[in-house]
């Protein structure tokens, strides 16, 4: 896994925020970052994971480092002047707004040597593609390469797509807002998946609260979300979907058959839904051994 490991500062205001005011809130510190979130969810499912990331030698780094290591993720750290931090504001509906201070991963001269990676699957965080000079010039057919989506501001789509082409992914996982930003059109998930899949020459899965959709040629593969309790915190749900999907497809030949893909999307969606009902991006679910 190539991506971020950050300290998440989760803030849940007890009442609406008032400019210039002092509002009571629940504030918690914990590990986060797309790379770490996906890695931890995979490790808790018995998958051997190595996370290539940057973590500083500061107090935040010690919190993040020890938490990830406890879950059995192998860390391949590169030096960083500080540990990335994300302030996560969670509203009364469980939706989150993030204020991020990332540490760029692709900083010369300590760039990760992707040609030296020995793994069956390589997962790349979409945030890495927004860094200056993020082209990775991937070659060869192995390992299976997965690209995770990320929040995109106006004007970022072209750079992100250029970076995505350099990864030459076998699979891309995007939420519906990310997919629409890349297509610059308000299309339905099946058409978004079809268009982006054709452009990137890969399998694209588009997720939304009601489920997940992929298009393989003229065949649409869909999995509806399982109904459950309302969300309390959506942080990390998309990362959990990606991890659950990979865990289900690891032993499958590529590309997966439609029925196996549907089953994997359904299981991944159930995991993502469960994550929205706990507090924190890496909070443990009951089947993962209780509270973190």
Coordinates of C-alpha atoms in Angstrom, one line a residue:
X1 CA 0.0 0.0 0.0
X2 CA 1.3 3.4 -1.0
X3 CA -0.4 6.3 0.9
X4 CA -0.8 8.5 4.0
X5 CA -0.6 7.6 7.7
X6 CA -1.9 10.6 9.6
X7 CA -3.1 11.7 13.1
X8 CA -6.8 12.3 12.9
X9 CA -8.3 14.9 15.3
X10 CA -12.0 14.0 15.3
X11 CA -14.2 16.9 16.5
X12 CA -18.0 16.5 17.1
X13 CA -19.6 19.8 18.1
X14 CA -22.3 19.6 20.7
X15 CA -24.2 22.4 19.0
X16 CA -23.9 24.4 15.8
X17 CA -20.5 26.2 15.4
X18 CA -20.7 30.0 15.8
X19 CA -18.1 32.3 14.3
X20 CA -16.2 33.8 17.2
X21 CA -18.0 31.5 19.6
X22 CA -16.8 28.8 22.0
X23 CA -18.8 25.6 21.4
X24 CA -18.5 22.4 23.5
X25 CA -17.3 19.4 21.5
X26 CA -16.1 15.8 21.8
X27 CA -12.4 15.7 20.6
X28 CA -10.6 12.5 20.0
X29 CA -7.1 11.6 18.6
X30 CA -6.5 8.5 16.6
X31 CA -4.7 7.1 13.5
X32 CA -6.0 7.9 10.1
X33 CA -5.0 8.5 6.5
X34 CA -6.2 6.7 3.4
X35 CA -3.2 4.4 3.2
X36 CA -3.3 3.5 6.9
X37 CA -7.1 3.0 6.9
X38 CA -7.0 0.6 4.0
X39 CA -4.0 -1.2 5.4
X40 CA -5.4 -1.7 8.9
X41 CA -8.8 -3.0 7.6
X42 CA -6.9 -5.5 5.4
X43 CA -4.6 -6.6 8.2
X44 CA -7.6 -7.2 10.5
X45 CA -8.9 -9.6 7.8
X46 CA -5.7 -11.7 7.9
X47 CA -4.1 -10.1 4.8
X48 CA -0.3 -9.4 5.0
X49 CA 0.2 -5.7 4.3
X50 CA 3.2 -3.4 3.9
X51 CA 2.4 0.3 4.1
X52 CA 4.8 2.7 2.3
X53 CA 4.3 6.1 4.0
X54 CA 5.9 9.1 5.7
X55 CA 5.7 9.5 9.4
X56 CA 7.6 12.1 11.5
X57 CA 9.5 11.6 14.7
X58 CA 7.1 13.9 16.6
X59 CA 4.5 12.9 19.2
X60 CA 1.8 12.6 16.5
X61 CA 4.1 10.1 14.7
X62 CA 4.5 7.9 17.8
X63 CA 0.7 7.7 18.2
X64 CA 0.2 6.8 14.6
X65 CA 3.1 4.4 14.4
X66 CA 2.2 2.4 17.5
X67 CA -1.4 2.1 16.5
X68 CA -0.7 0.8 13.0
X69 CA 1.9 -1.6 14.3
X70 CA -0.5 -3.1 16.8
X71 CA -2.7 -4.2 14.0
X72 CA 0.1 -6.1 12.3
X73 CA 0.8 -3.7 9.4
X74 CA 4.4 -3.7 8.3
X75 CA 5.6 -0.1 8.0
X76 CA 8.1 0.9 5.3
X77 CA 8.7 4.5 6.5
X78 CA 10.4 7.3 4.8
X79 CA 11.6 10.4 6.6
X80 CA 9.2 13.3 7.2
X81 CA 9.6 16.7 8.8
X82 CA 6.4 16.1 10.7
X83 CA 3.5 13.7 10.8
X84 CA 0.4 14.6 8.7
X85 CA -2.6 15.7 10.6
X86 CA -6.3 15.8 9.6
X87 CA -9.0 17.6 11.6
X88 CA -12.3 15.8 11.0
X89 CA -15.4 17.8 11.8
X90 CA -18.4 15.5 12.1
X91 CA -21.9 16.9 11.9
X92 CA -25.2 15.7 13.4
X93 CA -25.8 13.4 10.4
X94 CA -22.4 11.7 10.7
X95 CA -21.1 13.5 7.6
X96 CA -17.5 14.8 7.9
X97 CA -15.6 17.8 6.7
X98 CA -11.8 17.4 6.7
X99 CA -9.0 20.0 7.2
X100 CA -5.8 18.3 6.0
X101 CA -2.1 18.9 6.5
X102 CA -0.6 16.2 4.3
X103 CA 3.1 15.3 4.1
X104 CA 3.8 14.7 0.3
X105 CA 4.9 11.1 -0.3
X106 CA 6.8 11.7 -3.5
X107 CA 9.6 13.9 -2.3
X108 CA 13.0 13.6 -4.0
X109 CA 15.5 12.2 -3.2
X110 CA 13.7 9.7 -1.0
X111 CA 11.2 8.4 -3.5
X112 CA 9.7 4.9 -3.0
X113 CA 11.2 2.4 -5.4
X114 CA 8.1 0.8 -6.9
X115 CA 10.1 -1.4 -9.1
X116 CA 11.5 -3.2 -6.0
X117 CA 8.0 -3.9 -4.6
X118 CA 7.4 -7.7 -4.3
X119 CA 3.7 -8.2 -3.8
X120 CA 0.6 -9.7 -5.4
X121 CA -1.3 -6.5 -5.2
X122 CA -0.3 -2.8 -5.0
X123 CA -2.8 -0.3 -3.7
X124 CA -2.1 3.4 -4.5
X125 CA -3.9 6.2 -2.6
X126 CA -5.6 8.7 -4.9
X127 CA -4.1 11.6 -3.0
X128 CA -0.6 10.7 -4.1
X129 CA -1.7 11.5 -7.7
X130 CA -2.3 15.1 -6.8
X131 CA 1.3 15.6 -5.8
X132 CA 3.6 17.5 -8.1
X133 CA 5.4 15.1 -10.5
X134 CA 3.3 12.1 -9.3
X135 CA 3.7 10.1 -12.5
X136 CA 4.9 6.6 -11.5
X137 CA 5.7 5.0 -14.9
X138 CA 4.4 1.6 -13.8
X139 CA 5.5 -1.2 -16.1
X140 CA 4.6 -4.9 -16.5
X141 CA 1.5 -6.8 -15.7
X142 CA 2.1 -7.6 -12.0
X143 CA 1.2 -6.9 -9.3
X144 CA -2.6 -6.2 -9.6
X145 CA -2.8 -2.5 -9.1
X146 CA -5.7 -0.8 -7.3
X147 CA -6.2 2.9 -7.3
X148 CA -8.4 4.5 -4.6
X149 CA -10.2 7.7 -5.2
X150 CA -9.9 11.0 -3.3
X151 CA -11.7 14.3 -2.9
X152 CA -11.1 16.5 -5.9
X153 CA -11.4 20.2 -6.0
X154 CA -12.3 22.1 -9.3
X155 CA -9.4 22.0 -11.8
X156 CA -7.8 18.8 -10.3
X157 CA -9.4 16.2 -12.6
X158 CA -7.0 16.4 -15.5
X159 CA -3.9 16.0 -13.3
X160 CA -5.5 13.2 -11.4
X161 CA -6.4 11.3 -14.6
X162 CA -2.9 11.8 -16.0
X163 CA -1.5 10.3 -12.8
X164 CA -4.0 7.5 -12.9
X165 CA -2.9 6.5 -16.4
X166 CA 0.7 6.3 -15.2
X167 CA -0.3 3.8 -12.5
X168 CA -2.0 1.6 -15.2
X169 CA -4.5 0.3 -12.6
X170 CA -6.4 -2.9 -13.0
X171 CA -9.1 -1.6 -10.6
X172 CA -10.2 1.9 -9.6
X173 CA -12.6 2.6 -6.7
X174 CA -14.4 6.0 -6.6
X175 CA -17.3 7.4 -4.9
X176 CA -20.0 9.0 -7.1
X177 CA -18.9 12.6 -6.4
X178 CA -15.3 11.8 -7.3
X179 CA -16.5 10.0 -10.5
X180 CA -18.7 12.9 -11.5
X181 CA -15.8 15.3 -10.9
X182 CA -13.6 13.3 -13.2
X183 CA -16.3 13.0 -15.9
X184 CA -17.4 16.6 -15.5
X185 CA -21.0 15.4 -15.9
X186 CA -23.8 14.5 -13.5
X187 CA -24.2 11.0 -14.8
X188 CA -25.6 7.8 -13.2
X189 CA -23.1 5.4 -11.6
X190 CA -23.3 2.8 -14.4
X191 CA -22.5 5.4 -17.1
X192 CA -19.7 6.9 -14.9
X193 CA -18.2 3.5 -14.5
X194 CA -18.5 2.7 -18.2
X195 CA -16.9 6.1 -19.3
X196 CA -14.1 6.1 -16.9
X197 CA -13.4 2.4 -17.4
X198 CA -13.1 3.0 -21.2
X199 CA -10.8 6.1 -20.6
X200 CA -8.5 4.3 -18.1
X201 CA -8.8 0.9 -19.8
X202 CA -9.7 -0.7 -16.4
X203 CA -12.5 -1.9 -14.2
X204 CA -14.0 1.1 -12.3
X205 CA -16.3 0.7 -9.3
X206 CA -18.5 3.7 -8.3
X207 CA -19.9 3.7 -4.8
X208 CA -22.8 5.7 -3.3
X209 CA -24.9 5.4 -0.1
X210 CA -27.4 3.1 -2.0
X211 CA -24.7 0.7 -3.2
X212 CA -21.9 0.1 -5.7
X213 CA -21.9 -0.2 -9.5
X214 CA -19.4 -1.4 -12.1
X215 CA -19.7 -1.7 -15.8
X216 CA -17.9 -4.3 -17.9
X217 CA -18.6 -3.6 -21.5
X218 CA -22.4 -3.6 -21.8
X219 CA -22.9 -5.6 -18.6
X220 CA -23.7 -3.6 -15.4
X221 CA -22.7 -5.3 -12.1
X222 CA -24.4 -3.8 -9.1
X223 CA -24.8 -4.5 -5.4
X224 CA -27.3 -2.7 -3.2
X225 CA -26.4 -1.4 0.2
X226 CA -27.6 -3.3 3.2
X227 CA -30.1 -1.3 5.3
X228 CA -28.9 -0.5 8.8
X229 CA -28.7 2.0 11.6
X230 CA -28.1 5.7 10.6
X231 CA -24.4 6.7 10.3
X232 CA -22.7 8.4 13.2
X233 CA -19.4 9.0 11.4
X234 CA -18.7 8.4 7.7
X235 CA -14.9 8.9 8.1
X236 CA -13.0 5.9 6.6
X237 CA -16.1 4.2 5.1
X238 CA -14.8 4.5 1.6
X239 CA -11.4 3.1 2.6
X240 CA -13.1 0.2 4.4
X241 CA -15.0 -0.5 1.1
X242 CA -11.7 -0.7 -0.8
X243 CA -10.2 -3.0 1.8
X244 CA -13.2 -5.3 2.0
X245 CA -13.3 -5.5 -1.8
X246 CA -9.6 -6.4 -2.1
X247 CA -9.9 -9.0 0.7
X248 CA -12.7 -10.7 -1.2
X249 CA -10.9 -10.7 -4.6
X250 CA -7.3 -11.6 -3.5
X251 CA -7.7 -15.3 -4.5
X252 CA -9.8 -14.7 -7.6
X253 CA -8.4 -14.7 -11.1
X254 CA -8.3 -11.3 -12.8
X255 CA -10.6 -9.9 -14.0
X256 CA -13.1 -11.4 -11.6
X257 CA -16.3 -13.1 -12.8
X258 CA -19.4 -11.0 -12.6
X259 CA -20.9 -13.1 -9.8
X260 CA -17.7 -12.9 -7.7
X261 CA -17.4 -9.2 -8.3
X262 CA -21.1 -8.7 -7.2
X263 CA -20.4 -10.7 -4.0
X264 CA -17.3 -8.8 -3.3
X265 CA -19.0 -5.4 -3.7
X266 CA -21.8 -6.5 -1.5
X267 CA -19.4 -7.6 1.3
X268 CA -17.4 -4.4 0.9
X269 CA -20.5 -2.3 1.1
X270 CA -21.6 -4.1 4.3
X271 CA -18.2 -3.4 5.9
X272 CA -18.3 0.3 4.8
X273 CA -21.8 0.6 6.3
X274 CA -20.6 -0.9 9.6
X275 CA -17.7 1.6 9.7
X276 CA -20.2 4.5 9.5
X277 CA -21.7 3.3 12.7
X278 CA -18.6 3.6 14.8
X279 CA -16.6 6.7 15.8
X280 CA -13.2 7.1 14.0
X281 CA -11.7 6.0 10.7
X282 CA -10.0 2.9 12.2
X283 CA -12.3 2.2 15.1
X284 CA -12.7 -1.6 15.6
X285 CA -15.9 -3.4 14.7
X286 CA -17.2 -6.2 16.9
X287 CA -15.9 -8.8 14.5
X288 CA -12.5 -7.1 14.6
X289 CA -12.0 -7.6 18.3
X290 CA -14.0 -4.9 20.0
X291 CA -13.3 -1.2 20.6
X292 CA -10.0 0.4 19.9

